[in-house]
Amino acid sequence: HRRAGDRWVPAQALTETTLDLEGVPVRVSWLEEAVLSYVRRGRLKRAALCLAHCDQGRMLALLRGEQAVGVL
C-alpha cells in the first residue's frame, strides 16, 4: 500500500520479495520498482537517495521490459 492524501491505497507493484523483519516474513515490492514509481511521480530526491541501494540487474530488467512492472 501507499499513501494517497490522507488514506492508504493498494500499490500497483508487480515485483515482490520477502524480507525477514525480526523473525516475521514480510512481502515487499522490489526497491527498484519503488524507485521507478518515485521518478514517475516526480519525487526525484527520494529516488536519488534509493538509487545507490538498487540492484543494477533488477533495474535494467525493469527498464528493458524483461520484468513486468506496474509503474511505467
mmCIF file with all atom_site columns, N, CA and C in Angstrom:
data_model
loop_
_atom_site.group_PDB
_atom_site.id
_atom_site.type_symbol
_atom_site.label_atom_id
_atom_site.label_alt_id
_atom_site.label_comp_id
_atom_site.label_asym_id
_atom_site.label_entity_id
_atom_site.label_seq_id
_atom_site.pdbx_PDB_ins_code
_atom_site.Cartn_x
_atom_site.Cartn_y
_atom_site.Cartn_z
_atom_site.occupancy
_atom_site.B_iso_or_equiv
_atom_site.pdbx_formal_charge
_atom_site.auth_seq_id
_atom_site.auth_comp_id
_atom_site.auth_asym_id
_atom_site.auth_atom_id
_atom_site.pdbx_PDB_model_num
ATOM 1   N N  . HIS A 1 1  ? 0.830  -1.182  0.000   1.00 0.00 ? 1  HIS A N  1
ATOM 2   C CA . HIS A 1 1  ? 0.000  0.000   0.000   1.00 0.00 ? 1  HIS A CA 1
ATOM 3   C C  . HIS A 1 1  ? 0.879  1.252   0.000   1.00 0.00 ? 1  HIS A C  1
ATOM 4   N N  . ARG A 1 2  ? 0.301  2.345   -0.449  1.00 0.00 ? 2  ARG A N  1
ATOM 5   C CA . ARG A 1 2  ? 1.000  3.626   -0.437  1.00 0.00 ? 2  ARG A CA 1
ATOM 6   C C  . ARG A 1 2  ? 0.019  4.702   0.001   1.00 0.00 ? 2  ARG A C  1
ATOM 7   N N  . ARG A 1 3  ? 0.567  5.804   0.486   1.00 0.00 ? 3  ARG A N  1
ATOM 8   C CA . ARG A 1 3  ? -0.273 6.913   0.929   1.00 0.00 ? 3  ARG A CA 1
ATOM 9   C C  . ARG A 1 3  ? -0.749 7.710   -0.273  1.00 0.00 ? 3  ARG A C  1
ATOM 10  N N  . ALA A 1 4  ? -2.009 8.050   -0.271  1.00 0.00 ? 4  ALA A N  1
ATOM 11  C CA . ALA A 1 4  ? -2.596 8.935   -1.277  1.00 0.00 ? 4  ALA A CA 1
ATOM 12  C C  . ALA A 1 4  ? -3.432 9.948   -0.504  1.00 0.00 ? 4  ALA A C  1
ATOM 13  N N  . GLY A 1 5  ? -2.837 11.104  -0.242  1.00 0.00 ? 5  GLY A N  1
ATOM 14  C CA . GLY A 1 5  ? -3.526 12.095  0.568   1.00 0.00 ? 5  GLY A CA 1
ATOM 15  C C  . GLY A 1 5  ? -3.597 11.638  2.010   1.00 0.00 ? 5  GLY A C  1
ATOM 16  N N  . ASP A 1 6  ? -4.792 11.474  2.518   1.00 0.00 ? 6  ASP A N  1
ATOM 17  C CA . ASP A 1 6  ? -4.954 11.076  3.912   1.00 0.00 ? 6  ASP A CA 1
ATOM 18  C C  . ASP A 1 6  ? -5.363 9.608   4.070   1.00 0.00 ? 6  ASP A C  1
ATOM 19  N N  . ARG A 1 7  ? -5.205 8.800   3.015   1.00 0.00 ? 7  ARG A N  1
ATOM 20  C CA . ARG A 1 7  ? -5.590 7.392   3.120   1.00 0.00 ? 7  ARG A CA 1
ATOM 21  C C  . ARG A 1 7  ? -4.563 6.503   2.437   1.00 0.00 ? 7  ARG A C  1
ATOM 22  N N  . TRP A 1 8  ? -4.648 5.210   2.687   1.00 0.00 ? 8  TRP A N  1
ATOM 23  C CA . TRP A 1 8  ? -3.783 4.206   2.072   1.00 0.00 ? 8  TRP A CA 1
ATOM 24  C C  . TRP A 1 8  ? -4.531 3.571   0.914   1.00 0.00 ? 8  TRP A C  1
ATOM 25  N N  . VAL A 1 9  ? -3.842 3.403   -0.208  1.00 0.00 ? 9  VAL A N  1
ATOM 26  C CA . VAL A 1 9  ? -4.436 2.740   -1.373  1.00 0.00 ? 9  VAL A CA 1
ATOM 27  C C  . VAL A 1 9  ? -3.514 1.598   -1.800  1.00 0.00 ? 9  VAL A C  1
ATOM 28  N N  . PRO A 1 10 ? -4.069 0.566   -2.423  1.00 0.00 ? 10 PRO A N  1
ATOM 29  C CA . PRO A 1 10 ? -3.218 -0.536  -2.862  1.00 0.00 ? 10 PRO A CA 1
ATOM 30  C C  . PRO A 1 10 ? -2.179 -0.067  -3.879  1.00 0.00 ? 10 PRO A C  1
ATOM 31  N N  . ALA A 1 11 ? -0.960 -0.535  -3.717  1.00 0.00 ? 11 ALA A N  1
ATOM 32  C CA . ALA A 1 11 ? 0.097  -0.225  -4.679  1.00 0.00 ? 11 ALA A CA 1
ATOM 33  C C  . ALA A 1 11 ? -0.067 -1.124  -5.895  1.00 0.00 ? 11 ALA A C  1
ATOM 34  N N  . GLN A 1 12 ? 0.481  -0.700  -7.005  1.00 0.00 ? 12 GLN A N  1
ATOM 35  C CA . GLN A 1 12 ? 0.365  -1.483  -8.232  1.00 0.00 ? 12 GLN A CA 1
ATOM 36  C C  . GLN A 1 12 ? 1.653  -2.219  -8.548  1.00 0.00 ? 12 GLN A C  1
ATOM 37  N N  . ALA A 1 13 ? 2.459  -2.493  -7.548  1.00 0.00 ? 13 ALA A N  1
ATOM 38  C CA . ALA A 1 13 ? 3.735  -3.170  -7.761  1.00 0.00 ? 13 ALA A CA 1
ATOM 39  C C  . ALA A 1 13 ? 3.508  -4.598  -8.246  1.00 0.00 ? 13 ALA A C  1
ATOM 40  N N  . LEU A 1 14 ? 4.289  -5.012  -9.212  1.00 0.00 ? 14 LEU A N  1
ATOM 41  C CA . LEU A 1 14 ? 4.194  -6.364  -9.741  1.00 0.00 ? 14 LEU A CA 1
ATOM 42  C C  . LEU A 1 14 ? 5.352  -7.237  -9.299  1.00 0.00 ? 14 LEU A C  1
ATOM 43  N N  . THR A 1 15 ? 6.368  -6.635  -8.732  1.00 0.00 ? 15 THR A N  1
ATOM 44  C CA . THR A 1 15 ? 7.522  -7.392  -8.257  1.00 0.00 ? 15 THR A CA 1
ATOM 45  C C  . THR A 1 15 ? 7.390  -7.574  -6.756  1.00 0.00 ? 15 THR A C  1
ATOM 46  N N  . GLU A 1 16 ? 7.991  -8.624  -6.249  1.00 0.00 ? 16 GLU A N  1
ATOM 47  C CA . GLU A 1 16 ? 7.989  -8.766  -4.799  1.00 0.00 ? 16 GLU A CA 1
ATOM 48  C C  . GLU A 1 16 ? 9.108  -9.692  -4.353  1.00 0.00 ? 16 GLU A C  1
ATOM 49  N N  . THR A 1 17 ? 9.502  -9.494  -3.126  1.00 0.00 ? 17 THR A N  1
ATOM 50  C CA . THR A 1 17 ? 10.477 -10.327 -2.457  1.00 0.00 ? 17 THR A CA 1
ATOM 51  C C  . THR A 1 17 ? 10.041 -10.408 -1.005  1.00 0.00 ? 17 THR A C  1
ATOM 52  N N  . THR A 1 18 ? 10.595 -11.333 -0.266  1.00 0.00 ? 18 THR A N  1
ATOM 53  C CA . THR A 1 18 ? 10.241 -11.476 1.135   1.00 0.00 ? 18 THR A CA 1
ATOM 54  C C  . THR A 1 18 ? 11.450 -11.129 1.989   1.00 0.00 ? 18 THR A C  1
ATOM 55  N N  . LEU A 1 19 ? 11.244 -10.243 2.949   1.00 0.00 ? 19 LEU A N  1
ATOM 56  C CA . LEU A 1 19 ? 12.285 -9.852  3.894   1.00 0.00 ? 19 LEU A CA 1
ATOM 57  C C  . LEU A 1 19 ? 11.939 -10.402 5.265   1.00 0.00 ? 19 LEU A C  1
ATOM 58  N N  . ASP A 1 20 ? 12.970 -10.646 6.064   1.00 0.00 ? 20 ASP A N  1
ATOM 59  C CA . ASP A 1 20 ? 12.761 -11.079 7.438   1.00 0.00 ? 20 ASP A CA 1
ATOM 60  C C  . ASP A 1 20 ? 12.824 -9.856  8.338   1.00 0.00 ? 20 ASP A C  1
ATOM 61  N N  . LEU A 1 21 ? 11.751 -9.569  9.038   1.00 0.00 ? 21 LEU A N  1
ATOM 62  C CA . LEU A 1 21 ? 11.693 -8.422  9.939   1.00 0.00 ? 21 LEU A CA 1
ATOM 63  C C  . LEU A 1 21 ? 11.497 -8.949  11.357  1.00 0.00 ? 21 LEU A C  1
ATOM 64  N N  . GLU A 1 22 ? 12.598 -9.086  12.051  1.00 0.00 ? 22 GLU A N  1
ATOM 65  C CA . GLU A 1 22 ? 12.581 -9.604  13.424  1.00 0.00 ? 22 GLU A CA 1
ATOM 66  C C  . GLU A 1 22 ? 11.849 -10.938 13.518  1.00 0.00 ? 22 GLU A C  1
ATOM 67  N N  . GLY A 1 23 ? 12.168 -11.832 12.589  1.00 0.00 ? 23 GLY A N  1
ATOM 68  C CA . GLY A 1 23 ? 11.581 -13.165 12.600  1.00 0.00 ? 23 GLY A CA 1
ATOM 69  C C  . GLY A 1 23 ? 10.245 -13.289 11.894  1.00 0.00 ? 23 GLY A C  1
ATOM 70  N N  . VAL A 1 24 ? 9.725  -12.200 11.372  1.00 0.00 ? 24 VAL A N  1
ATOM 71  C CA . VAL A 1 24 ? 8.439  -12.219 10.669  1.00 0.00 ? 24 VAL A CA 1
ATOM 72  C C  . VAL A 1 24 ? 8.692  -11.988 9.179   1.00 0.00 ? 24 VAL A C  1
ATOM 73  N N  . PRO A 1 25 ? 8.270  -12.925 8.325   1.00 0.00 ? 25 PRO A N  1
ATOM 74  C CA . PRO A 1 25 ? 8.440  -12.710 6.888   1.00 0.00 ? 25 PRO A CA 1
ATOM 75  C C  . PRO A 1 25 ? 7.464  -11.637 6.390   1.00 0.00 ? 25 PRO A C  1
ATOM 76  N N  . VAL A 1 26 ? 8.003  -10.657 5.672   1.00 0.00 ? 26 VAL A N  1
ATOM 77  C CA . VAL A 1 26 ? 7.198  -9.551  5.166   1.00 0.00 ? 26 VAL A CA 1
ATOM 78  C C  . VAL A 1 26 ? 7.404  -9.451  3.656   1.00 0.00 ? 26 VAL A C  1
ATOM 79  N N  . ARG A 1 27 ? 6.297  -9.481  2.893   1.00 0.00 ? 27 ARG A N  1
ATOM 80  C CA . ARG A 1 27 ? 6.387  -9.335  1.436   1.00 0.00 ? 27 ARG A CA 1
ATOM 81  C C  . ARG A 1 27 ? 6.460  -7.855  1.088   1.00 0.00 ? 27 ARG A C  1
ATOM 82  N N  . VAL A 1 28 ? 7.422  -7.499  0.264   1.00 0.00 ? 28 VAL A N  1
ATOM 83  C CA . VAL A 1 28 ? 7.594  -6.113  -0.178  1.00 0.00 ? 28 VAL A CA 1
ATOM 84  C C  . VAL A 1 28 ? 7.909  -6.099  -1.672  1.00 0.00 ? 28 VAL A C  1
ATOM 85  N N  . SER A 1 29 ? 7.617  -4.976  -2.316  1.00 0.00 ? 29 SER A N  1
ATOM 86  C CA . SER A 1 29 ? 7.983  -4.837  -3.728  1.00 0.00 ? 29 SER A CA 1
ATOM 87  C C  . SER A 1 29 ? 9.481  -4.570  -3.822  1.00 0.00 ? 29 SER A C  1
ATOM 88  N N  . TRP A 1 30 ? 10.028 -4.799  -4.994  1.00 0.00 ? 30 TRP A N  1
ATOM 89  C CA . TRP A 1 30 ? 11.439 -4.516  -5.219  1.00 0.00 ? 30 TRP A CA 1
ATOM 90  C C  . TRP A 1 30 ? 11.689 -3.025  -5.017  1.00 0.00 ? 30 TRP A C  1
ATOM 91  N N  . LEU A 1 31 ? 12.814 -2.688  -4.444  1.00 0.00 ? 31 LEU A N  1
ATOM 92  C CA . LEU A 1 31 ? 13.209 -1.288  -4.295  1.00 0.00 ? 31 LEU A CA 1
ATOM 93  C C  . LEU A 1 31 ? 13.303 -0.631  -5.670  1.00 0.00 ? 31 LEU A C  1
ATOM 94  N N  . GLU A 1 32 ? 13.753 -1.370  -6.641  1.00 0.00 ? 32 GLU A N  1
ATOM 95  C CA . GLU A 1 32 ? 13.911 -0.826  -7.989  1.00 0.00 ? 32 GLU A CA 1
ATOM 96  C C  . GLU A 1 32 ? 12.575 -0.372  -8.573  1.00 0.00 ? 32 GLU A C  1
ATOM 97  N N  . GLU A 1 33 ? 11.516 -1.122  -8.311  1.00 0.00 ? 33 GLU A N  1
ATOM 98  C CA . GLU A 1 33 ? 10.201 -0.709  -8.798  1.00 0.00 ? 33 GLU A CA 1
ATOM 99  C C  . GLU A 1 33 ? 9.724  0.526   -8.048  1.00 0.00 ? 33 GLU A C  1
ATOM 100 N N  . ALA A 1 34 ? 10.029 0.592   -6.755  1.00 0.00 ? 34 ALA A N  1
ATOM 101 C CA . ALA A 1 34 ? 9.668  1.781   -5.970  1.00 0.00 ? 34 ALA A CA 1
ATOM 102 C C  . ALA A 1 34 ? 10.393 3.011   -6.501  1.00 0.00 ? 34 ALA A C  1
ATOM 103 N N  . VAL A 1 35 ? 11.664 2.860   -6.861  1.00 0.00 ? 35 VAL A N  1
ATOM 104 C CA . VAL A 1 35 ? 12.432 3.991   -7.407  1.00 0.00 ? 35 VAL A CA 1
ATOM 105 C C  . VAL A 1 35 ? 11.793 4.487   -8.699  1.00 0.00 ? 35 VAL A C  1
ATOM 106 N N  . LEU A 1 36 ? 11.402 3.574   -9.574  1.00 0.00 ? 36 LEU A N  1
ATOM 107 C CA . LEU A 1 36 ? 10.745 3.990   -10.817 1.00 0.00 ? 36 LEU A CA 1
ATOM 108 C C  . LEU A 1 36 ? 9.423  4.687   -10.528 1.00 0.00 ? 36 LEU A C  1
ATOM 109 N N  . SER A 1 37 ? 8.733  4.239   -9.507  1.00 0.00 ? 37 SER A N  1
ATOM 110 C CA . SER A 1 37 ? 7.488  4.897   -9.101  1.00 0.00 ? 37 SER A CA 1
ATOM 111 C C  . SER A 1 37 ? 7.765  6.322   -8.612  1.00 0.00 ? 37 SER A C  1
ATOM 112 N N  . TYR A 1 38 ? 8.824  6.495   -7.825  1.00 0.00 ? 38 TYR A N  1
ATOM 113 C CA . TYR A 1 38 ? 9.192  7.836   -7.356  1.00 0.00 ? 38 TYR A CA 1
ATOM 114 C C  . TYR A 1 38 ? 9.496  8.756   -8.539  1.00 0.00 ? 38 TYR A C  1
ATOM 115 N N  . VAL A 1 39 ? 10.239 8.246   -9.518  1.00 0.00 ? 39 VAL A N  1
ATOM 116 C CA . VAL A 1 39 ? 10.578 9.052   -10.699 1.00 0.00 ? 39 VAL A CA 1
ATOM 117 C C  . VAL A 1 39 ? 9.305  9.450   -11.425 1.00 0.00 ? 39 VAL A C  1
ATOM 118 N N  . ARG A 1 40 ? 8.415  8.495   -11.617 1.00 0.00 ? 40 ARG A N  1
ATOM 119 C CA . ARG A 1 40 ? 7.150  8.762   -12.328 1.00 0.00 ? 40 ARG A CA 1
ATOM 120 C C  . ARG A 1 40 ? 6.334  9.841   -11.637 1.00 0.00 ? 40 ARG A C  1
ATOM 121 N N  . ARG A 1 41 ? 6.370  9.852   -10.302 1.00 0.00 ? 41 ARG A N  1
ATOM 122 C CA . ARG A 1 41 ? 5.596  10.832  -9.540  1.00 0.00 ? 41 ARG A CA 1
ATOM 123 C C  . ARG A 1 41 ? 6.368  12.122  -9.284  1.00 0.00 ? 41 ARG A C  1
ATOM 124 N N  . GLY A 1 42 ? 7.569  12.251  -9.862  1.00 0.00 ? 42 GLY A N  1
ATOM 125 C CA . GLY A 1 42 ? 8.341  13.478  -9.717  1.00 0.00 ? 42 GLY A CA 1
ATOM 126 C C  . GLY A 1 42 ? 9.076  13.609  -8.393  1.00 0.00 ? 42 GLY A C  1
ATOM 127 N N  . ARG A 1 43 ? 9.212  12.525  -7.653  1.00 0.00 ? 43 ARG A N  1
ATOM 128 C CA . ARG A 1 43 ? 9.904  12.555  -6.360  1.00 0.00 ? 43 ARG A CA 1
ATOM 129 C C  . ARG A 1 43 ? 11.368 12.172  -6.576  1.00 0.00 ? 43 ARG A C  1
ATOM 130 N N  . LEU A 1 44 ? 12.068 13.026  -7.308  1.00 0.00 ? 44 LEU A N  1
ATOM 131 C CA . LEU A 1 44 ? 13.421 12.723  -7.760  1.00 0.00 ? 44 LEU A CA 1
ATOM 132 C C  . LEU A 1 44 ? 14.437 12.673  -6.634  1.00 0.00 ? 44 LEU A C  1
ATOM 133 N N  . LYS A 1 45 ? 14.293 13.497  -5.612  1.00 0.00 ? 45 LYS A N  1
ATOM 134 C CA . LYS A 1 45 ? 15.239 13.456  -4.492  1.00 0.00 ? 45 LYS A CA 1
ATOM 135 C C  . LYS A 1 45 ? 15.148 12.115  -3.767  1.00 0.00 ? 45 LYS A C  1
ATOM 136 N N  . ARG A 1 46 ? 13.928 11.635  -3.541  1.00 0.00 ? 46 ARG A N  1
ATOM 137 C CA . ARG A 1 46 ? 13.748 10.341  -2.874  1.00 0.00 ? 46 ARG A CA 1
ATOM 138 C C  . ARG A 1 46 ? 14.292 9.218   -3.756  1.00 0.00 ? 46 ARG A C  1
ATOM 139 N N  . ALA A 1 47 ? 14.045 9.283   -5.059  1.00 0.00 ? 47 ALA A N  1
ATOM 140 C CA . ALA A 1 47 ? 14.562 8.272   -5.977  1.00 0.00 ? 47 ALA A CA 1
ATOM 141 C C  . ALA A 1 47 ? 16.083 8.255   -5.942  1.00 0.00 ? 47 ALA A C  1
ATOM 142 N N  . ALA A 1 48 ? 16.692 9.428   -5.925  1.00 0.00 ? 48 ALA A N  1
ATOM 143 C CA . ALA A 1 48 ? 18.151 9.517   -5.901  1.00 0.00 ? 48 ALA A CA 1
ATOM 144 C C  . ALA A 1 48 ? 18.729 8.909   -4.627  1.00 0.00 ? 48 ALA A C  1
ATOM 145 N N  . LEU A 1 49 ? 18.059 9.096   -3.504  1.00 0.00 ? 49 LEU A N  1
ATOM 146 C CA . LEU A 1 49 ? 18.531 8.515   -2.241  1.00 0.00 ? 49 LEU A CA 1
ATOM 147 C C  . LEU A 1 49 ? 18.515 6.989   -2.287  1.00 0.00 ? 49 LEU A C  1
ATOM 148 N N  . CYS A 1 50 ? 17.542 6.432   -2.963  1.00 0.00 ? 50 CYS A N  1
ATOM 149 C CA . CYS A 1 50 ? 17.388 4.975   -3.021  1.00 0.00 ? 50 CYS A CA 1
ATOM 150 C C  . CYS A 1 50 ? 18.253 4.329   -4.090  1.00 0.00 ? 50 CYS A C  1
ATOM 151 N N  . LEU A 1 51 ? 18.590 5.076   -5.109  1.00 0.00 ? 51 LEU A N  1
ATOM 152 C CA . LEU A 1 51 ? 19.265 4.515   -6.278  1.00 0.00 ? 51 LEU A CA 1
ATOM 153 C C  . LEU A 1 51 ? 20.553 3.782   -5.933  1.00 0.00 ? 51 LEU A C  1
ATOM 154 N N  . ALA A 1 52 ? 21.316 4.296   -4.993  1.00 0.00 ? 52 ALA A N  1
ATOM 155 C CA . ALA A 1 52 ? 22.593 3.665   -4.618  1.00 0.00 ? 52 ALA A CA 1
ATOM 156 C C  . ALA A 1 52 ? 22.391 2.274   -4.011  1.00 0.00 ? 52 ALA A C  1
ATOM 157 N N  . HIS A 1 53 ? 21.184 1.981   -3.549  1.00 0.00 ? 53 HIS A N  1
ATOM 158 C CA . HIS A 1 53 ? 20.896 0.701   -2.903  1.00 0.00 ? 53 HIS A CA 1
ATOM 159 C C  . HIS A 1 53 ? 20.220 -0.289  -3.850  1.00 0.00 ? 53 HIS A C  1
ATOM 160 N N  . CYS A 1 54 ? 19.996 0.121   -5.085  1.00 0.00 ? 54 CYS A N  1
ATOM 161 C CA . CYS A 1 54 ? 19.313 -0.725  -6.057  1.00 0.00 ? 54 CYS A CA 1
ATOM 162 C C  . CYS A 1 54 ? 20.245 -1.776  -6.636  1.00 0.00 ? 54 CYS A C  1
ATOM 163 N N  . ASP A 1 55 ? 19.644 -2.877  -7.050  1.00 0.00 ? 55 ASP A N  1
ATOM 164 C CA . ASP A 1 55 ? 20.363 -3.927  -7.760  1.00 0.00 ? 55 ASP A CA 1
ATOM 165 C C  . ASP A 1 55 ? 20.349 -3.561  -9.247  1.00 0.00 ? 55 ASP A C  1
ATOM 166 N N  . GLN A 1 56 ? 21.534 -3.426  -9.823  1.00 0.00 ? 56 GLN A N  1
ATOM 167 C CA . GLN A 1 56 ? 21.636 -2.982  -11.210 1.00 0.00 ? 56 GLN A CA 1
ATOM 168 C C  . GLN A 1 56 ? 20.930 -3.942  -12.172 1.00 0.00 ? 56 GLN A C  1
ATOM 169 N N  . GLY A 1 57 ? 21.055 -5.233  -11.951 1.00 0.00 ? 57 GLY A N  1
ATOM 170 C CA . GLY A 1 57 ? 20.418 -6.213  -12.823 1.00 0.00 ? 57 GLY A CA 1
ATOM 171 C C  . GLY A 1 57 ? 18.901 -6.111  -12.787 1.00 0.00 ? 57 GLY A C  1
ATOM 172 N N  . ARG A 1 58 ? 18.350 -5.937  -11.589 1.00 0.00 ? 58 ARG A N  1
ATOM 173 C CA . ARG A 1 58 ? 16.897 -5.797  -11.472 1.00 0.00 ? 58 ARG A CA 1
ATOM 174 C C  . ARG A 1 58 ? 16.419 -4.517  -12.146 1.00 0.00 ? 58 ARG A C  1
ATOM 175 N N  . MET A 1 59 ? 17.149 -3.426  -11.931 1.00 0.00 ? 59 MET A N  1
ATOM 176 C CA . MET A 1 59 ? 16.757 -2.148  -12.525 1.00 0.00 ? 59 MET A CA 1
ATOM 177 C C  . MET A 1 59 ? 16.764 -2.243  -14.040 1.00 0.00 ? 59 MET A C  1
ATOM 178 N N  . LEU A 1 60 ? 17.813 -2.842  -14.593 1.00 0.00 ? 60 LEU A N  1
ATOM 179 C CA . LEU A 1 60 ? 17.884 -2.994  -16.050 1.00 0.00 ? 60 LEU A CA 1
ATOM 180 C C  . LEU A 1 60 ? 16.765 -3.886  -16.570 1.00 0.00 ? 60 LEU A C  1
ATOM 181 N N  . ALA A 1 61 ? 16.433 -4.945  -15.851 1.00 0.00 ? 61 ALA A N  1
ATOM 182 C CA . ALA A 1 61 ? 15.344 -5.826  -16.283 1.00 0.00 ? 61 ALA A CA 1
ATOM 183 C C  . ALA A 1 61 ? 14.023 -5.069  -16.325 1.00 0.00 ? 61 ALA A C  1
ATOM 184 N N  . LEU A 1 62 ? 13.802 -4.201  -15.348 1.00 0.00 ? 62 LEU A N  1
ATOM 185 C CA . LEU A 1 62 ? 12.571 -3.401  -15.340 1.00 0.00 ? 62 LEU A CA 1
ATOM 186 C C  . LEU A 1 62 ? 12.556 -2.401  -16.489 1.00 0.00 ? 62 LEU A C  1
ATOM 187 N N  . LEU A 1 63 ? 13.669 -1.723  -16.695 1.00 0.00 ? 63 LEU A N  1
ATOM 188 C CA . LEU A 1 63 ? 13.735 -0.703  -17.746 1.00 0.00 ? 63 LEU A CA 1
ATOM 189 C C  . LEU A 1 63 ? 13.658 -1.300  -19.147 1.00 0.00 ? 63 LEU A C  1
ATOM 190 N N  . ARG A 1 64 ? 14.211 -2.491  -19.322 1.00 0.00 ? 64 ARG A N  1
ATOM 191 C CA . ARG A 1 64 ? 14.191 -3.147  -20.635 1.00 0.00 ? 64 ARG A CA 1
ATOM 192 C C  . ARG A 1 64 ? 12.886 -3.876  -20.910 1.00 0.00 ? 64 ARG A C  1
ATOM 193 N N  . GLY A 1 65 ? 12.014 -3.979  -19.910 1.00 0.00 ? 65 GLY A N  1
ATOM 194 C CA . GLY A 1 65 ? 10.760 -4.682  -20.094 1.00 0.00 ? 65 GLY A CA 1
ATOM 195 C C  . GLY A 1 65 ? 10.879 -6.188  -19.947 1.00 0.00 ? 65 GLY A C  1
ATOM 196 N N  . GLU A 1 66 ? 12.007 -6.661  -19.426 1.00 0.00 ? 66 GLU A N  1
ATOM 197 C CA . GLU A 1 66 ? 12.222 -8.092  -19.231 1.00 0.00 ? 66 GLU A CA 1
ATOM 198 C C  . GLU A 1 66 ? 11.456 -8.594  -17.990 1.00 0.00 ? 66 GLU A C  1
ATOM 199 N N  . GLN A 1 67 ? 11.084 -7.688  -17.119 1.00 0.00 ? 67 GLN A N  1
ATOM 200 C CA . GLN A 1 67 ? 10.305 -7.982  -15.913 1.00 0.00 ? 67 GLN A CA 1
ATOM 201 C C  . GLN A 1 67 ? 9.096  -7.053  -15.912 1.00 0.00 ? 67 GLN A C  1
ATOM 202 N N  . ALA A 1 68 ? 7.924  -7.619  -15.739 1.00 0.00 ? 68 ALA A N  1
ATOM 203 C CA . ALA A 1 68 ? 6.719  -6.792  -15.704 1.00 0.00 ? 68 ALA A CA 1
ATOM 204 C C  . ALA A 1 68 ? 6.791  -5.808  -14.545 1.00 0.00 ? 68 ALA A C  1
ATOM 205 N N  . VAL A 1 69 ? 6.284  -4.606  -14.786 1.00 0.00 ? 69 VAL A N  1
ATOM 206 C CA . VAL A 1 69 ? 6.317  -3.564  -13.775 1.00 0.00 ? 69 VAL A CA 1
ATOM 207 C C  . VAL A 1 69 ? 4.992  -2.805  -13.813 1.00 0.00 ? 69 VAL A C  1
ATOM 208 N N  . GLY A 1 70 ? 4.522  -2.397  -12.643 1.00 0.00 ? 70 GLY A N  1
ATOM 209 C CA . GLY A 1 70 ? 3.238  -1.715  -12.587 1.00 0.00 ? 70 GLY A CA 1
ATOM 210 C C  . GLY A 1 70 ? 3.324  -0.205  -12.576 1.00 0.00 ? 70 GLY A C  1
ATOM 211 N N  . VAL A 1 71 ? 4.515  0.360   -12.770 1.00 0.00 ? 71 VAL A N  1
ATOM 212 C CA . VAL A 1 71 ? 4.645  1.818   -12.634 1.00 0.00 ? 71 VAL A CA 1
ATOM 213 C C  . VAL A 1 71 ? 4.984  2.535   -13.925 1.00 0.00 ? 71 VAL A C  1
ATOM 214 N N  . LEU A 1 72 ? 5.328  1.835   -14.982 1.00 0.00 ? 72 LEU A N  1
ATOM 215 C CA . LEU A 1 72 ? 5.690  2.521   -16.227 1.00 0.00 ? 72 LEU A CA 1
ATOM 216 C C  . LEU A 1 72 ? 4.598  2.390   -17.258 1.00 0.00 ? 72 LEU A C  1
#
